[in-house]
mmCIF file of C-alpha atoms in Angstrom:
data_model
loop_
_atom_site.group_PDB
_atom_site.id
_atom_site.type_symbol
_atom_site.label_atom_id
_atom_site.label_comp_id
_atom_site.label_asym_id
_atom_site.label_seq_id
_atom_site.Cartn_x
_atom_site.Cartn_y
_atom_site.Cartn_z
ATOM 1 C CA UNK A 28 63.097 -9.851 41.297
ATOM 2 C CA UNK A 29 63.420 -12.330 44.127
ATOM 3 C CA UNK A 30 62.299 -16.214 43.451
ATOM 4 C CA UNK A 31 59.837 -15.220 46.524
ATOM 5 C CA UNK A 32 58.071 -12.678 44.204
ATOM 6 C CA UNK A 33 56.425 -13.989 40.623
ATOM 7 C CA UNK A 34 56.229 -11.810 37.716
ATOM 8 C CA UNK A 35 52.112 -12.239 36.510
ATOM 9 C CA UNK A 36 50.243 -11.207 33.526
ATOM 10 C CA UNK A 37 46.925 -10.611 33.943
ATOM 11 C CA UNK A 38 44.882 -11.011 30.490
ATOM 12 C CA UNK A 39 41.171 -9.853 31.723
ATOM 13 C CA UNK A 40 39.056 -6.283 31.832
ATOM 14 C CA UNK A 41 40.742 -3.926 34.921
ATOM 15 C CA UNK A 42 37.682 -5.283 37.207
ATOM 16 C CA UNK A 43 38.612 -8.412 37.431
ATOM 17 C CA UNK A 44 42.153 -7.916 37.466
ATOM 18 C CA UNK A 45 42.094 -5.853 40.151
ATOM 19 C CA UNK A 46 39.841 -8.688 41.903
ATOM 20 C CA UNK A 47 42.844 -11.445 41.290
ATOM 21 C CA UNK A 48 45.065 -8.671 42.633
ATOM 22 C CA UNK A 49 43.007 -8.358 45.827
ATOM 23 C CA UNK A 50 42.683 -12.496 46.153
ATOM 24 C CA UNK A 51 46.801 -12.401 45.535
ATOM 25 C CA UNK A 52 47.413 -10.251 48.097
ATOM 26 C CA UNK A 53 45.069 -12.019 51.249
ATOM 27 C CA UNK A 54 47.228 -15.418 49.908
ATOM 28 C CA UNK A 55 49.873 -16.412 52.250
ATOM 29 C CA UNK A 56 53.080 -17.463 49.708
ATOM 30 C CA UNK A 57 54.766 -15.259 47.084
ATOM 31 C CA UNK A 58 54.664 -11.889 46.159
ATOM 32 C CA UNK A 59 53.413 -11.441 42.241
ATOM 33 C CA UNK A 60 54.340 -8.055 40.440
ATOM 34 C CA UNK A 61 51.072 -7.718 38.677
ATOM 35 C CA UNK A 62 50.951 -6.312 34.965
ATOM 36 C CA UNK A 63 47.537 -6.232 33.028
ATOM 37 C CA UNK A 64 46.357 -6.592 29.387
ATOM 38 C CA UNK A 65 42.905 -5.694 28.652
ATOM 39 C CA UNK A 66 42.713 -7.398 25.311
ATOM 40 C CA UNK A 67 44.675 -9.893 23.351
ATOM 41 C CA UNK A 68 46.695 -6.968 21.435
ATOM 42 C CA UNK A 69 48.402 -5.618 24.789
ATOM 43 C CA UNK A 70 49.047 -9.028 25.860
ATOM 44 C CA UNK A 71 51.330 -10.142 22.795
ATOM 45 C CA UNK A 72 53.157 -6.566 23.487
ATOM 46 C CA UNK A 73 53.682 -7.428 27.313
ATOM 47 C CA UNK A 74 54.785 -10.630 26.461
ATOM 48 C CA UNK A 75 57.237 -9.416 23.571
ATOM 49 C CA UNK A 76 58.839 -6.521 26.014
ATOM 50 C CA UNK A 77 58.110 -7.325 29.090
ATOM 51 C CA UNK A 78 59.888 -10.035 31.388
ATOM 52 C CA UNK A 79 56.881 -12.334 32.463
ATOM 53 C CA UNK A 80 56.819 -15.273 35.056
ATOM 54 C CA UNK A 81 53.588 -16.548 34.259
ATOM 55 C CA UNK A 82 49.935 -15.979 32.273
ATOM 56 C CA UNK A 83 46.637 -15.694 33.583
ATOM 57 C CA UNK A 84 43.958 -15.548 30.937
ATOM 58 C CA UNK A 85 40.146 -15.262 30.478
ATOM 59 C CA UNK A 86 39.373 -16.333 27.416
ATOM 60 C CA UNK A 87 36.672 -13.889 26.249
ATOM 61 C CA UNK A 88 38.565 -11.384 25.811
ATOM 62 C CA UNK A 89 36.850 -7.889 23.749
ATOM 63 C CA UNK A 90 38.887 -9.052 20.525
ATOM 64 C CA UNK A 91 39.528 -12.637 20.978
ATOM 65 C CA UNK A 92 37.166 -15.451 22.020
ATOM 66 C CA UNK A 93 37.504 -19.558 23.080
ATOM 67 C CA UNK A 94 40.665 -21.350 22.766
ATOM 68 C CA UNK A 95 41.545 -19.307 19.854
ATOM 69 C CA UNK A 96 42.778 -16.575 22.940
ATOM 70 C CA UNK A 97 44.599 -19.557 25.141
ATOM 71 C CA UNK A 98 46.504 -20.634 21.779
ATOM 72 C CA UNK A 99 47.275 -17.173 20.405
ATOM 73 C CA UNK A 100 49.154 -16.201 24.122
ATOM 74 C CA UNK A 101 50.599 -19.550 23.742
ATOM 75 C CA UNK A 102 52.361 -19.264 20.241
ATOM 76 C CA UNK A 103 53.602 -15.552 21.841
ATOM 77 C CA UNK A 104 54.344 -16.685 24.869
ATOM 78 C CA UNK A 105 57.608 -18.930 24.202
ATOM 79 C CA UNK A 106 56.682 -21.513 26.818
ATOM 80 C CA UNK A 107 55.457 -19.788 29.926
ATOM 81 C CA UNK A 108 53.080 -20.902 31.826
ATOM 82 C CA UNK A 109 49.803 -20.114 31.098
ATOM 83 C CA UNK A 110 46.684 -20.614 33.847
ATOM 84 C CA UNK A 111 43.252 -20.300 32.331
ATOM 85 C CA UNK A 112 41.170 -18.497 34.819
ATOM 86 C CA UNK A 113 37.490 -17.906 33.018
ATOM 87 C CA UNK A 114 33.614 -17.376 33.819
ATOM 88 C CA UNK A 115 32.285 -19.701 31.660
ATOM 89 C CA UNK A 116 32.497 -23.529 32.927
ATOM 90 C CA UNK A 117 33.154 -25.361 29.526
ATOM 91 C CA UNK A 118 34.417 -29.239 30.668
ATOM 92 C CA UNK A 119 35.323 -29.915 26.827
ATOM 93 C CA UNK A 120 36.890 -26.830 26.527
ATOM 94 C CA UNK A 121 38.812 -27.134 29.820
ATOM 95 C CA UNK A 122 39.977 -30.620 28.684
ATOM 96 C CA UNK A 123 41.160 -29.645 25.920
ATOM 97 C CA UNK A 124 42.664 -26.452 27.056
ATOM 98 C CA UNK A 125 44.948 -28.473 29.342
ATOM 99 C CA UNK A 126 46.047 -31.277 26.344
ATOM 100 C CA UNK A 127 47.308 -28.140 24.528
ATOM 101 C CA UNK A 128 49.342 -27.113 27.043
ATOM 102 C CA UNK A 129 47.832 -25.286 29.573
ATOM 103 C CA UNK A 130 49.000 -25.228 33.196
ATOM 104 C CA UNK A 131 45.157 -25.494 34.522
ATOM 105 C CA UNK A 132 41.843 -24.271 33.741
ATOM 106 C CA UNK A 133 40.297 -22.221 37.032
ATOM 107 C CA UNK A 134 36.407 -21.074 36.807
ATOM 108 C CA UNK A 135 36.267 -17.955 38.725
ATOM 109 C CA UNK A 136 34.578 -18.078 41.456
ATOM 110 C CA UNK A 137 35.191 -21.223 42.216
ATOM 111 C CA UNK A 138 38.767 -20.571 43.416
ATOM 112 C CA UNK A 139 40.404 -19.218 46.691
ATOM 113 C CA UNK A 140 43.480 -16.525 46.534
ATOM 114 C CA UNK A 141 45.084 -19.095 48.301
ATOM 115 C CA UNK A 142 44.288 -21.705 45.299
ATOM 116 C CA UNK A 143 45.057 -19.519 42.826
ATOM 117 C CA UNK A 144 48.445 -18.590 44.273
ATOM 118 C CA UNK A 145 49.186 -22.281 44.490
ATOM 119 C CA UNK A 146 47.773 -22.816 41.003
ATOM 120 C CA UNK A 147 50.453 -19.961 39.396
ATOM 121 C CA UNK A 148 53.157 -20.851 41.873
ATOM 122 C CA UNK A 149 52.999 -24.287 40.875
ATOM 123 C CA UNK A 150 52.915 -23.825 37.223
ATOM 124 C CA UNK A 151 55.862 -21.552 37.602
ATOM 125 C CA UNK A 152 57.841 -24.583 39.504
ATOM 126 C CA UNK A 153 56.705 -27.015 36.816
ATOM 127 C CA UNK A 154 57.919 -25.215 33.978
ATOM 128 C CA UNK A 155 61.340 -24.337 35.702
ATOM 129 C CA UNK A 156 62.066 -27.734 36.178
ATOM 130 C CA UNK A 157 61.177 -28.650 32.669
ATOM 131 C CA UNK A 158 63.348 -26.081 31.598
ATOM 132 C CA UNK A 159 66.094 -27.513 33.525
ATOM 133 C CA UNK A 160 65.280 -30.948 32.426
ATOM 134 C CA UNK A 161 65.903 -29.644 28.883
ATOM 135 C CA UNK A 162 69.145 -27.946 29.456
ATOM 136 C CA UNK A 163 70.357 -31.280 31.428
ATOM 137 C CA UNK A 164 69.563 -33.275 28.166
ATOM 138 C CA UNK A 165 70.363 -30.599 25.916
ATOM 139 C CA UNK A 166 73.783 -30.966 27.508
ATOM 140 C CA UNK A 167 74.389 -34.415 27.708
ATOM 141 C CA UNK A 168 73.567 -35.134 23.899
ATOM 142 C CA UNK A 169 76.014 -32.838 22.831
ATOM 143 C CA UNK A 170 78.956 -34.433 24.537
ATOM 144 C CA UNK A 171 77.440 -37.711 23.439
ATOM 145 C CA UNK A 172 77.782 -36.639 19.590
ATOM 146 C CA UNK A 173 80.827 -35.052 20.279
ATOM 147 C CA UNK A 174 82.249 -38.591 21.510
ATOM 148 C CA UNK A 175 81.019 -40.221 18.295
ATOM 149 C CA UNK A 176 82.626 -37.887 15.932
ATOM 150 C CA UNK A 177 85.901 -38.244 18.075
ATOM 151 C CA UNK A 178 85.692 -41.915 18.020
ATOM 152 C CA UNK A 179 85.452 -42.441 14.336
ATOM 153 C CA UNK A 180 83.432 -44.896 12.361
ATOM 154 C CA UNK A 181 84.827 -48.675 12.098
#
């Protein structure tokens, strides 16, 4: 998989998956290898066995519903990013959707396939960098406990 081509789950009913798909492809920027979960059940599988770039997710799902769906994904997802991209306009919920972690929250709609590719490539960028943040100070502690211990204690 190139870095030019992102690796999406799609967590909505096939219609308006394949209507993301459709706004993906007129958007000038990456290429995204789609996959799609229906419901929350195929999602945790997709994200246990399946190498994922970033999540897309409607939260009323057929057998989950609110922020219950955004933080399910989330404990499964082990840190990807995850866009919220949902019909129903909630500003509390969006709000609070975004202090828990989530990369954005999109009401559909309202956004262009150019947007939205943004939106996911973004997030993607964001949480690489992170990532490397993280390994950089992961890194850097260890060699600073590894002088202490070599050093002694007066």
């Amino acid at each position: 998989m190139s870095d030019s081509e992102l690796r999406l789950l799609i967590v909505d009913n096939a219609e308006e998956a394949r209507n993301v798909r459709e706004m993906l492809e007129s958007a000038v920027g990456p290429r995204f290898h789609i996959q799609i979960a229906e419901n929350l059940v195929s999602a945790l599988n997709a994200l246990a066995h399946q190498s994922i770039d970033v999540v897309l997710v409607e939260l009323a799902l057929v057998d989950a519903q609110g922020l219950a769906t955004f933080e399910t994904i989330q404990r499964h997802a082990h840190g990807l990013p995850i866009v919220i991209y949902t019909a129903a306009p909630n500003e509390s919920q969006d709000i609070a959707a975004v202090e828990r972690g989530a990369q954005d929250y999109l009401v559909k709609g309202r956004t262009s396939g150019q947007a939205l590719a943004r939106v996911l490539q973004h997030s993607v960028a964001r949480h690489r960098r992170a990532a490397d943040t993280v390994k950089g100070e992961n890194v850097e502690a260890r060699v600073i406990g590894f002088l202490a211990v070599k050093g002694g204690v007066g």
